[in-house]
Tab-separated table of N, CA and C in Angstrom:
chain	number	residue	atom	x	y	z
X	1	MET	N	31.024	34.648	24.516
X	1	MET	CA	29.685	35.179	24.345
X	1	MET	C	29.718	36.672	24.656
X	2	PRO	N	29.098	37.470	23.811
X	2	PRO	CA	29.063	38.911	24.078
X	2	PRO	C	28.054	39.243	25.177
X	3	TYR	N	28.436	40.162	26.042
X	3	TYR	CA	27.524	40.635	27.086
X	3	TYR	C	27.330	42.129	26.915
X	4	VAL	N	26.115	42.579	27.164
X	4	VAL	CA	25.813	44.002	27.169
X	4	VAL	C	25.862	44.422	28.631
X	5	THR	N	26.783	45.323	28.954
X	5	THR	CA	27.039	45.617	30.360
X	5	THR	C	26.504	46.959	30.840
X	6	SER	N	26.016	47.788	29.934
X	6	SER	CA	25.498	49.082	30.368
X	6	SER	C	24.361	49.528	29.454
X	7	VAL	N	23.562	50.436	29.960
X	7	VAL	CA	22.461	50.982	29.164
X	7	VAL	C	23.025	51.743	27.965
X	8	LEU	N	24.128	52.443	28.157
X	8	LEU	CA	24.766	53.175	27.055
X	8	LEU	C	25.179	52.213	25.945
X	9	GLU	N	25.797	51.115	26.315
X	9	GLU	CA	26.216	50.116	25.330
X	9	GLU	C	24.998	49.529	24.603
X	10	LEU	N	23.937	49.257	25.342
X	10	LEU	CA	22.719	48.719	24.741
X	10	LEU	C	22.098	49.727	23.782
X	11	MET	N	22.059	50.984	24.171
X	11	MET	CA	21.501	52.018	23.293
X	11	MET	C	22.313	52.142	22.000
X	12	GLU	N	23.630	52.097	22.113
X	12	GLU	CA	24.477	52.166	20.914
X	12	GLU	C	24.212	50.975	20.002
X	13	LEU	N	24.044	49.811	20.592
X	13	LEU	CA	23.750	48.620	19.820
X	13	LEU	C	22.407	48.752	19.111
X	14	LEU	N	21.400	49.232	19.833
X	14	LEU	CA	20.066	49.389	19.245
X	14	LEU	C	20.033	50.451	18.155
X	15	HIS	N	20.848	51.481	18.288
X	15	HIS	CA	20.905	52.508	17.240
X	15	HIS	C	21.425	51.934	15.930
X	16	GLY	N	22.152	50.831	16.002
X	16	GLY	CA	22.669	50.187	14.799
X	16	GLY	C	21.665	49.273	14.127
X	17	GLY	N	20.481	49.166	14.703
X	17	GLY	CA	19.451	48.287	14.153
X	17	GLY	C	18.906	48.800	12.838
X	18	PRO	N	18.482	47.876	11.966
X	18	PRO	CA	18.041	48.254	10.633
X	18	PRO	C	16.647	48.874	10.552
X	19	ASP	N	15.770	48.580	11.506
X	19	ASP	CA	14.411	49.127	11.414
X	19	ASP	C	13.864	49.434	12.801
X	20	ASP	N	12.620	49.875	12.828
X	20	ASP	CA	12.012	50.263	14.112
X	20	ASP	C	10.918	49.287	14.539
X	21	ARG	N	11.002	48.042	14.114
X	21	ARG	CA	9.990	47.062	14.501
X	21	ARG	C	9.988	46.845	16.015
X	22	GLY	N	11.167	46.859	16.631
X	22	GLY	CA	11.245	46.727	18.077
X	22	GLY	C	10.554	47.882	18.784
X	23	LEU	N	10.728	49.089	18.237
X	23	LEU	CA	10.039	50.262	18.805
X	23	LEU	C	8.530	50.114	18.703
X	24	ARG	N	8.060	49.658	17.552
X	24	ARG	CA	6.611	49.481	17.373
X	24	ARG	C	6.079	48.389	18.295
X	25	THR	N	6.839	47.300	18.448
X	25	THR	CA	6.425	46.216	19.351
X	25	THR	C	6.330	46.737	20.781
X	26	ALA	N	7.360	47.449	21.210
X	26	ALA	CA	7.373	47.993	22.572
X	26	ALA	C	6.237	48.994	22.776
X	27	ALA	N	5.964	49.802	21.761
X	27	ALA	CA	4.885	50.786	21.878
X	27	ALA	C	3.523	50.093	22.014
X	28	LEU	N	3.323	49.027	21.251
X	28	LEU	CA	2.073	48.271	21.381
X	28	LEU	C	1.948	47.654	22.773
X	29	LEU	N	3.048	47.126	23.286
X	29	LEU	CA	3.019	46.518	24.626
X	29	LEU	C	2.845	47.571	25.713
X	30	ARG	N	3.379	48.753	25.486
X	30	ARG	CA	3.199	49.833	26.467
X	30	ARG	C	1.722	50.204	26.565
X	31	ARG	N	1.024	50.159	25.439
X	31	ARG	CA	-0.407	50.492	25.439
X	31	ARG	C	-1.245	49.383	26.057
X	32	SER	N	-0.908	48.134	25.726
X	32	SER	CA	-1.743	47.027	26.205
X	32	SER	C	-1.366	46.566	27.617
X	33	HIS	N	-0.110	46.745	28.021
X	33	HIS	CA	0.372	46.300	29.339
X	33	HIS	C	1.241	47.398	29.951
X	34	PRO	N	0.637	48.514	30.337
X	34	PRO	CA	1.428	49.668	30.790
X	34	PRO	C	2.247	49.435	32.053
X	35	PHE	N	1.909	48.440	32.850
X	35	PHE	CA	2.624	48.227	34.105
X	35	PHE	C	3.683	47.132	34.018
X	36	ASP	N	3.756	46.444	32.896
X	36	ASP	CA	4.737	45.371	32.735
X	36	ASP	C	5.940	45.898	31.955
X	37	LYS	N	6.832	46.542	32.671
X	37	LYS	CA	8.004	47.181	32.053
X	37	LYS	C	8.939	46.161	31.415
X	38	GLU	N	9.108	45.015	32.048
X	38	GLU	CA	10.009	43.995	31.508
X	38	GLU	C	9.473	43.433	30.195
X	39	LEU	N	8.165	43.261	30.095
X	39	LEU	CA	7.555	42.794	28.856
X	39	LEU	C	7.767	43.823	27.750
X	40	GLN	N	7.602	45.093	28.072
X	40	GLN	CA	7.826	46.152	27.090
X	40	GLN	C	9.265	46.123	26.575
X	41	LEU	N	10.217	45.943	27.491
X	41	LEU	CA	11.626	45.903	27.074
X	41	LEU	C	11.928	44.654	26.256
X	42	ALA	N	11.295	43.549	26.579
X	42	ALA	CA	11.472	42.346	25.759
X	42	ALA	C	10.972	42.609	24.341
X	43	GLY	N	9.891	43.372	24.216
X	43	GLY	CA	9.404	43.751	22.892
X	43	GLY	C	10.380	44.654	22.163
X	44	LEU	N	10.964	45.589	22.882
X	44	LEU	CA	11.948	46.493	22.283
X	44	LEU	C	13.166	45.726	21.796
X	45	LEU	N	13.558	44.701	22.548
X	45	LEU	CA	14.808	43.990	22.271
X	45	LEU	C	14.632	42.683	21.517
X	46	HIS	N	13.432	42.389	21.037
X	46	HIS	CA	13.192	41.064	20.474
X	46	HIS	C	14.074	40.735	19.276
X	47	ASP	N	14.602	41.713	18.579
X	47	ASP	CA	15.470	41.460	17.424
X	47	ASP	C	16.939	41.699	17.719
X	48	ILE	N	17.307	41.824	18.977
X	48	ILE	CA	18.688	42.164	19.323
X	48	ILE	C	19.671	41.064	18.900
X	49	GLY	N	19.193	39.857	18.765
X	49	GLY	CA	20.055	38.767	18.313
X	49	GLY	C	20.678	39.044	16.959
X	50	GLN	N	19.972	39.798	16.103
X	50	GLN	CA	20.514	40.149	14.790
X	50	GLN	C	21.713	41.082	14.919
X	51	LEU	N	21.759	41.844	16.003
X	51	LEU	CA	22.841	42.795	16.218
X	51	LEU	C	24.011	42.178	16.978
X	52	LEU	N	23.785	41.030	17.602
X	52	LEU	CA	24.807	40.353	18.402
X	52	LEU	C	25.308	39.108	17.680
X	53	ARG	N	25.929	39.290	16.583
X	53	ARG	CA	26.433	38.135	15.837
X	53	ARG	C	27.678	37.589	16.512
X	54	LEU	N	27.755	36.271	16.577
X	54	LEU	CA	28.935	35.622	17.125
X	54	LEU	C	30.070	35.703	16.105
X	55	SER	N	31.271	35.353	16.515
X	55	SER	CA	32.429	35.444	15.629
X	55	SER	C	32.262	34.587	14.376
X	56	ASP	N	31.486	33.507	14.472
X	56	ASP	CA	31.265	32.675	13.286
X	56	ASP	C	30.068	33.138	12.466
X	57	GLY	N	29.450	34.261	12.853
X	57	GLY	CA	28.347	34.837	12.088
X	57	GLY	C	26.978	34.316	12.461
X	58	THR	N	26.888	33.380	13.386
X	58	THR	CA	25.593	32.838	13.761
X	58	THR	C	24.877	33.767	14.734
X	59	VAL	N	23.588	33.663	14.710
X	59	VAL	CA	22.742	34.440	15.602
X	59	VAL	C	21.778	33.474	16.265
X	60	THR	N	21.714	33.510	17.584
X	60	THR	CA	20.768	32.639	18.271
X	60	THR	C	19.998	33.445	19.302
X	61	VAL	N	18.808	32.979	19.574
X	61	VAL	CA	17.970	33.616	20.582
X	61	VAL	C	18.618	33.477	21.952
X	62	GLY	N	19.242	32.321	22.200
X	62	GLY	CA	19.896	32.093	23.481
X	62	GLY	C	21.032	33.076	23.725
X	63	VAL	N	21.793	33.404	22.690
X	63	VAL	CA	22.885	34.371	22.821
X	63	VAL	C	22.328	35.733	23.188
X	64	ALA	N	21.256	36.135	22.520
X	64	ALA	CA	20.647	37.434	22.817
X	64	ALA	C	20.142	37.486	24.250
X	65	ALA	N	19.487	36.427	24.690
X	65	ALA	CA	18.953	36.389	26.052
X	65	ALA	C	20.077	36.447	27.074
X	66	GLU	N	21.120	35.675	26.857
X	66	GLU	CA	22.235	35.663	27.804
X	66	GLU	C	23.011	36.976	27.776
X	67	ALA	N	23.051	37.640	26.639
X	67	ALA	CA	23.802	38.886	26.523
X	67	ALA	C	23.185	40.005	27.361
X	68	ILE	N	21.873	40.016	27.483
X	68	ILE	CA	21.227	41.100	28.234
X	68	ILE	C	20.860	40.703	29.661
X	69	ARG	N	20.987	39.419	29.988
X	69	ARG	CA	20.616	38.950	31.330
X	69	ARG	C	21.322	39.718	32.444
X	70	PRO	N	22.650	39.919	32.390
X	70	PRO	CA	23.310	40.633	33.495
X	70	PRO	C	22.816	42.070	33.660
X	71	LEU	N	22.406	42.687	32.566
X	71	LEU	CA	21.968	44.082	32.629
X	71	LEU	C	20.494	44.218	33.002
X	72	LEU	N	19.629	43.435	32.374
X	72	LEU	CA	18.184	43.634	32.533
X	72	LEU	C	17.473	42.544	33.326
X	73	GLY	N	18.186	41.521	33.717
X	73	GLY	CA	17.608	40.540	34.610
X	73	GLY	C	17.066	39.293	33.943
X	74	GLU	N	16.700	38.372	34.810
X	74	GLU	CA	16.263	37.041	34.406
X	74	GLU	C	14.973	37.061	33.583
X	75	ARG	N	13.995	37.846	33.994
X	75	ARG	CA	12.694	37.782	33.314
X	75	ARG	C	12.772	38.301	31.889
X	76	VAL	N	13.459	39.407	31.663
X	76	VAL	CA	13.585	39.941	30.300
X	76	VAL	C	14.310	38.910	29.432
X	77	ALA	N	15.364	38.313	29.956
X	77	ALA	CA	16.111	37.298	29.202
X	77	ALA	C	15.222	36.097	28.883
X	78	ARG	N	14.440	35.651	29.876
X	78	ARG	CA	13.564	34.500	29.668
X	78	ARG	C	12.495	34.813	28.621
X	79	LEU	N	11.908	35.998	28.682
X	79	LEU	CA	10.896	36.369	27.687
X	79	LEU	C	11.488	36.418	26.287
X	80	LEU	N	12.689	36.951	26.158
X	80	LEU	CA	13.348	36.982	24.848
X	80	LEU	C	13.578	35.571	24.324
X	81	ARG	N	14.111	34.718	25.188
X	81	ARG	CA	14.433	33.362	24.767
X	81	ARG	C	13.174	32.609	24.366
X	82	LEU	N	12.132	32.671	25.184
X	82	LEU	CA	10.922	31.904	24.899
X	82	LEU	C	10.124	32.465	23.733
X	83	SER	N	10.131	33.770	23.551
X	83	SER	CA	9.356	34.343	22.446
X	83	SER	C	10.014	34.071	21.114
X	84	GLY	N	11.300	33.805	21.128
X	84	GLY	CA	12.001	33.525	19.882
X	84	GLY	C	12.141	32.056	19.578
X	85	THR	N	11.600	31.191	20.446
X	85	THR	CA	11.693	29.757	20.228
X	85	THR	C	10.893	29.373	19.001
X	86	PRO	N	11.522	28.714	18.031
X	86	PRO	CA	10.791	28.345	16.821
X	86	PRO	C	9.728	27.289	17.094
X	87	GLY	N	8.729	27.273	16.262
X	87	GLY	CA	7.711	26.238	16.331
X	87	GLY	C	6.569	26.532	17.271
X	88	GLY	N	6.469	27.768	17.759
X	88	GLY	CA	5.339	28.135	18.595
X	88	GLY	C	5.300	27.435	19.926
X	89	GLU	N	6.450	27.300	20.600
X	89	GLU	CA	6.496	26.595	21.873
X	89	GLU	C	6.271	27.525	23.055
X	90	GLY	N	5.584	28.607	22.890
X	90	GLY	CA	5.440	29.602	23.940
X	90	GLY	C	4.964	29.077	25.276
X	91	ALA	N	3.763	28.522	25.316
X	91	ALA	CA	3.221	28.093	26.604
X	91	ALA	C	4.002	26.922	27.167
X	92	THR	N	4.308	25.940	26.335
X	92	THR	CA	5.036	24.778	26.828
X	92	THR	C	6.414	25.177	27.302
X	93	GLY	N	7.113	25.968	26.517
X	93	GLY	CA	8.448	26.403	26.900
X	93	GLY	C	8.429	27.230	28.161
X	94	ALA	N	7.445	28.087	28.310
X	94	ALA	CA	7.380	28.928	29.504
X	94	ALA	C	7.095	28.071	30.726
X	95	ARG	N	6.229	27.086	30.597
X	95	ARG	CA	5.936	26.224	31.735
X	95	ARG	C	7.180	25.432	32.125
X	96	HIS	N	7.924	24.982	31.160
X	96	HIS	CA	9.130	24.214	31.446
X	96	HIS	C	10.208	25.097	32.052
X	97	ASP	N	10.316	26.329	31.585
X	97	ASP	CA	11.402	27.205	32.015
X	97	ASP	C	11.166	27.811	33.391
X	98	ALA	N	9.930	27.949	33.791
X	98	ALA	CA	9.647	28.554	35.092
X	98	ALA	C	9.878	27.505	36.170
X	99	GLU	N	11.059	27.542	36.741
X	99	GLU	CA	11.432	26.549	37.730
X	99	GLU	C	10.902	26.929	39.101
X	100	PRO	N	10.663	25.935	39.953
X	100	PRO	CA	10.222	26.235	41.314
X	100	PRO	C	11.255	27.097	42.017
X	101	GLY	N	10.790	28.083	42.719
X	101	GLY	CA	11.691	28.970	43.438
X	101	GLY	C	12.198	30.132	42.618
X	102	SER	N	11.895	30.149	41.303
X	102	SER	CA	12.384	31.247	40.469
X	102	SER	C	11.474	32.463	40.582
X	103	GLY	N	10.301	32.298	41.179
X	103	GLY	CA	9.381	33.412	41.332
X	103	GLY	C	8.522	33.625	40.099
X	104	ALA	N	8.682	32.778	39.095
X	104	ALA	CA	7.924	32.932	37.863
X	104	ALA	C	6.680	32.052	37.906
X	105	ASP	N	5.526	32.660	37.678
X	105	ASP	CA	4.273	31.924	37.585
X	105	ASP	C	4.190	31.369	36.159
X	106	PRO	N	4.166	30.042	36.001
X	106	PRO	CA	4.182	29.457	34.659
X	106	PRO	C	3.056	29.954	33.754
X	107	ASP	N	1.855	30.098	34.297
X	107	ASP	CA	0.731	30.561	33.482
X	107	ASP	C	0.922	32.020	33.067
X	108	ALA	N	1.399	32.840	33.989
X	108	ALA	CA	1.625	34.255	33.677
X	108	ALA	C	2.742	34.399	32.646
X	109	GLU	N	3.783	33.594	32.773
X	109	GLU	CA	4.886	33.662	31.813
X	109	GLU	C	4.426	33.203	30.430
X	110	ALA	N	3.618	32.146	30.376
X	110	ALA	CA	3.099	31.665	29.095
X	110	ALA	C	2.242	32.745	28.438
X	111	GLU	N	1.439	33.420	29.244
X	111	GLU	CA	0.608	34.501	28.715
X	111	GLU	C	1.470	35.676	28.234
X	112	ALA	N	2.519	35.983	28.981
X	112	ALA	CA	3.411	37.080	28.592
X	112	ALA	C	4.124	36.765	27.275
X	113	VAL	N	4.553	35.521	27.114
X	113	VAL	CA	5.223	35.120	25.868
X	113	VAL	C	4.251	35.218	24.699
X	114	ALA	N	3.026	34.751	24.894
X	114	ALA	CA	2.022	34.831	23.834
X	114	ALA	C	1.718	36.289	23.489
X	115	THR	N	1.629	37.135	24.494
X	115	THR	CA	1.383	38.560	24.280
X	115	THR	C	2.533	39.194	23.503
X	116	LEU	N	3.752	38.850	23.877
X	116	LEU	CA	4.927	39.382	23.192
X	116	LEU	C	4.954	38.955	21.732
X	117	ARG	N	4.679	37.702	21.468
X	117	ARG	CA	4.648	37.220	20.079
X	117	ARG	C	3.564	37.911	19.271
X	118	HIS	N	2.399	38.074	19.880
X	118	HIS	CA	1.296	38.739	19.182
X	118	HIS	C	1.666	40.190	18.864
X	119	ALA	N	2.254	40.891	19.825
X	119	ALA	CA	2.652	42.283	19.590
X	119	ALA	C	3.735	42.359	18.514
X	120	ARG	N	4.664	41.429	18.534
X	120	ARG	CA	5.729	41.406	17.520
X	120	ARG	C	5.134	41.206	16.133
X	121	ASP	N	4.182	40.287	16.013
X	121	ASP	CA	3.542	40.048	14.721
X	121	ASP	C	2.692	41.235	14.293
X	122	SER	N	1.989	41.846	15.241
X	122	SER	CA	1.155	43.016	14.930
X	122	SER	C	2.011	44.212	14.539
X	123	ALA	N	3.164	44.349	15.155
X	123	ALA	CA	4.043	45.490	14.875
X	123	ALA	C	4.576	45.449	13.455
X	124	ALA	N	4.702	44.255	12.897
X	124	ALA	CA	5.194	44.133	11.527
X	124	ALA	C	4.216	44.783	10.556
X	125	ALA	N	2.922	44.714	10.866
X	125	ALA	CA	1.909	45.277	9.983
X	125	ALA	C	1.419	46.647	10.442
X	126	ALA	N	1.747	47.020	11.663
X	126	ALA	CA	1.231	48.272	12.229
X	126	ALA	C	1.931	49.484	11.615
X	127	ASP	N	1.137	50.491	11.381
X	127	ASP	CA	1.683	51.761	10.900
X	127	ASP	C	1.393	52.793	11.989
X	128	LEU	N	2.212	52.751	13.053
X	128	LEU	CA	1.974	53.664	14.150
X	128	LEU	C	3.252	54.424	14.460
X	129	ASP	N	3.068	55.590	15.047
X	129	ASP	CA	4.211	56.394	15.457
X	129	ASP	C	4.691	55.842	16.792
X	130	ALA	N	5.837	55.172	16.758
X	130	ALA	CA	6.351	54.506	17.951
X	130	ALA	C	7.308	55.382	18.734
X	131	GLY	N	7.499	56.610	18.320
X	131	GLY	CA	8.440	57.483	19.016
X	131	GLY	C	9.861	57.202	18.573
X	132	VAL	N	10.796	57.545	19.434
X	132	VAL	CA	12.207	57.359	19.120
X	132	VAL	C	12.849	56.473	20.188
X	133	LEU	N	13.965	55.918	19.850
X	133	LEU	CA	14.660	55.015	20.759
X	133	LEU	C	15.034	55.681	22.077
X	134	GLU	N	15.397	56.935	22.036
X	134	GLU	CA	15.799	57.645	23.259
X	134	GLU	C	14.677	57.707	24.290
X	135	ASP	N	13.432	57.591	23.860
X	135	ASP	CA	12.306	57.575	24.797
X	135	ASP	C	12.392	56.386	25.755
X	136	TRP	N	13.108	55.340	25.364
X	136	TRP	CA	13.179	54.116	26.156
X	136	TRP	C	14.372	54.086	27.107
X	137	ARG	N	15.292	55.031	26.992
X	137	ARG	CA	16.479	55.042	27.847
X	137	ARG	C	16.126	55.059	29.345
X	138	PRO	N	15.183	55.922	29.798
X	138	PRO	CA	14.864	55.923	31.244
X	138	PRO	C	14.316	54.580	31.733
X	139	LEU	N	13.497	53.934	30.930
X	139	LEU	CA	12.948	52.638	31.337
X	139	LEU	C	14.045	51.574	31.364
X	140	LEU	N	14.929	51.603	30.384
X	140	LEU	CA	16.067	50.674	30.390
X	140	LEU	C	16.900	50.870	31.653
X	141	ALA	N	17.164	52.120	32.002
X	141	ALA	CA	17.954	52.411	33.204
X	141	ALA	C	17.229	51.951	34.464
X	142	LEU	N	15.928	52.154	34.515
X	142	LEU	CA	15.140	51.750	35.678
X	142	LEU	C	15.165	50.235	35.876
X	143	VAL	N	14.923	49.495	34.813
X	143	VAL	CA	14.912	48.039	34.911
X	143	VAL	C	16.326	47.516	35.185
X	144	ALA	N	17.326	48.143	34.569
X	144	ALA	CA	18.715	47.727	34.825
X	144	ALA	C	19.085	47.952	36.288
X	145	ALA	N	18.648	49.052	36.851
X	145	ALA	CA	18.948	49.328	38.261
X	145	ALA	C	18.271	48.295	39.165
X	146	GLY	N	17.086	47.871	38.811
X	146	GLY	CA	16.380	46.876	39.611
X	146	GLY	C	16.926	45.477	39.434
X	147	ALA	N	17.622	45.219	38.336
X	147	ALA	CA	18.145	43.881	38.064
X	147	ALA	C	19.510	43.652	38.694
X	148	ARG	N	20.183	44.711	39.089
X	148	ARG	CA	21.522	44.562	39.671
X	148	ARG	C	21.431	44.008	41.088
X	149	PRO	N	22.310	43.074	41.397
X	149	PRO	CA	22.332	42.597	42.788
X	149	PRO	C	22.868	43.696	43.694
X	150	VAL	N	22.272	43.805	44.840
X	150	VAL	CA	22.672	44.858	45.774
X	150	VAL	C	23.467	44.241	46.911
X	151	GLY	N	24.507	44.935	47.294
X	151	GLY	CA	25.306	44.483	48.428
X	151	GLY	C	24.610	44.849	49.718
X	152	PRO	N	25.196	44.469	50.830
X	152	PRO	CA	24.568	44.796	52.117
X	152	PRO	C	24.541	46.308	52.325
X	153	ALA	N	23.386	46.786	52.694
X	153	ALA	CA	23.218	48.222	52.914
X	153	ALA	C	23.761	48.606	54.282
X	154	ARG	N	24.345	49.781	54.337
X	154	ARG	CA	24.839	50.273	55.617
X	154	ARG	C	23.693	50.505	56.577
X	155	ASN	N	22.647	51.076	56.058
X	155	ASN	CA	21.477	51.328	56.872
X	155	ASN	C	20.255	51.164	55.977
X	156	ALA	N	19.746	49.953	55.906
X	156	ALA	CA	18.655	49.651	54.991
X	156	ALA	C	17.362	50.359	55.363
X	157	LEU	N	17.175	50.678	56.654
X	157	LEU	CA	15.937	51.326	57.053
X	157	LEU	C	15.911	52.793	56.655
X	158	ASP	N	17.018	53.467	56.789
X	158	ASP	CA	17.080	54.887	56.479
X	158	ASP	C	18.450	55.196	55.890
X	159	PRO	N	18.563	55.265	54.557
X	159	PRO	CA	19.866	55.452	53.932
X	159	PRO	C	20.532	56.771	54.311
X	160	LEU	N	19.773	57.716	54.823
X	160	LEU	CA	20.359	58.994	55.229
X	160	LEU	C	20.819	58.984	56.675
X	161	GLY	N	20.499	57.926	57.403
X	161	GLY	CA	20.876	57.854	58.811
X	161	GLY	C	19.765	58.388	59.692
X	162	ALA	N	20.025	58.346	60.968
X	162	ALA	CA	19.032	58.803	61.935
X	162	ALA	C	18.980	60.327	61.955
X	163	PRO	N	17.806	60.885	62.219
X	163	PRO	CA	17.700	62.340	62.319
X	163	PRO	C	18.546	62.874	63.473
X	164	ARG	N	18.989	64.129	63.352
X	164	ARG	CA	19.772	64.745	64.434
X	164	ARG	C	18.997	64.731	65.733
X	165	GLY	N	19.694	64.420	66.789
X	165	GLY	CA	19.055	64.403	68.085
X	165	GLY	C	18.341	63.105	68.390
X	166	SER	N	18.292	62.206	67.417
X	166	SER	CA	17.618	60.930	67.623
X	166	SER	C	18.524	59.991	68.395
X	167	ARG	N	17.927	59.153	69.177
X	167	ARG	CA	18.699	58.162	69.923
X	167	ARG	C	18.711	56.828	69.170
X	168	ARG	N	18.132	56.821	67.963
X	168	ARG	CA	18.088	55.607	67.178
X	168	ARG	C	19.478	55.309	66.622
X	169	PRO	N	19.971	54.090	66.768
X	169	PRO	CA	21.310	53.768	66.254
X	169	PRO	C	21.324	53.786	64.719
X	170	VAL	N	22.464	54.148	64.143
X	170	VAL	CA	22.656	54.182	62.706
X	170	VAL	C	23.670	53.111	62.351
X	171	GLY	N	23.256	52.147	61.526
X	171	GLY	CA	24.159	51.131	61.057
X	171	GLY	C	24.822	50.334	62.170
X	172	GLY	N	24.132	50.128	63.267
X	172	GLY	CA	24.652	49.337	64.350
X	172	GLY	C	25.510	50.133	65.322
X	173	ARG	N	25.732	51.412	65.045
X	173	ARG	CA	26.538	52.233	65.978
X	173	ARG	C	25.609	52.895	66.981
X	174	PRO	N	26.056	53.085	68.235
X	174	PRO	CA	25.212	53.722	69.256
X	174	PRO	C	25.033	55.203	69.010
C-alpha cells in the first residue's frame, strides 16, 4: 500500500491532479467551516484516490484514507473513507466507525461527512476562484505536525528551560 509520508510528497501528488475540484471543495468548506481544518483538508484530498493507483490499477477510498493517515491523522482519513463510501452511507457509516474511546462524536462525524459530501457536490457546479494549491501548504503542514506522535518531552512545561537564576528544576535536574 502506498503511503504519503511528507507534505512535500503530498503536494507533488496533488500537483499531478487533473482538475481543481478538490481546491473548490476545500474553499467552500473553508468558508462554511473556518475552524475545522481537518474537514477542509478532507475536501482538498477527496479525489486523492485517483492519484494513488495500486499496482493492479485499482483505486479505492480505503487506500486513499490509509495512505494519508500517517501524515494527517485519523480524523482526516476517516472523513475521506466515509465521504467516499458508495450508496450514501454517511451517517450510518460514521456512527459505526466512531468507536468508543476514539474521541469521535458519532453525530458530529456524521454531520461532517454530510457537509463534506455536500461541498464536494456543490464544488462540481461552483464557478469560484479557489486560489492555488500552494495556499494549502501551511495548513497541510500544521495538521501534519499535530498528527505526529510526540515522544517524551525533556521539559514539557517550559521547552526553553528555567529562567536564569531560577531555582526551578529543569527536566528533573536540580
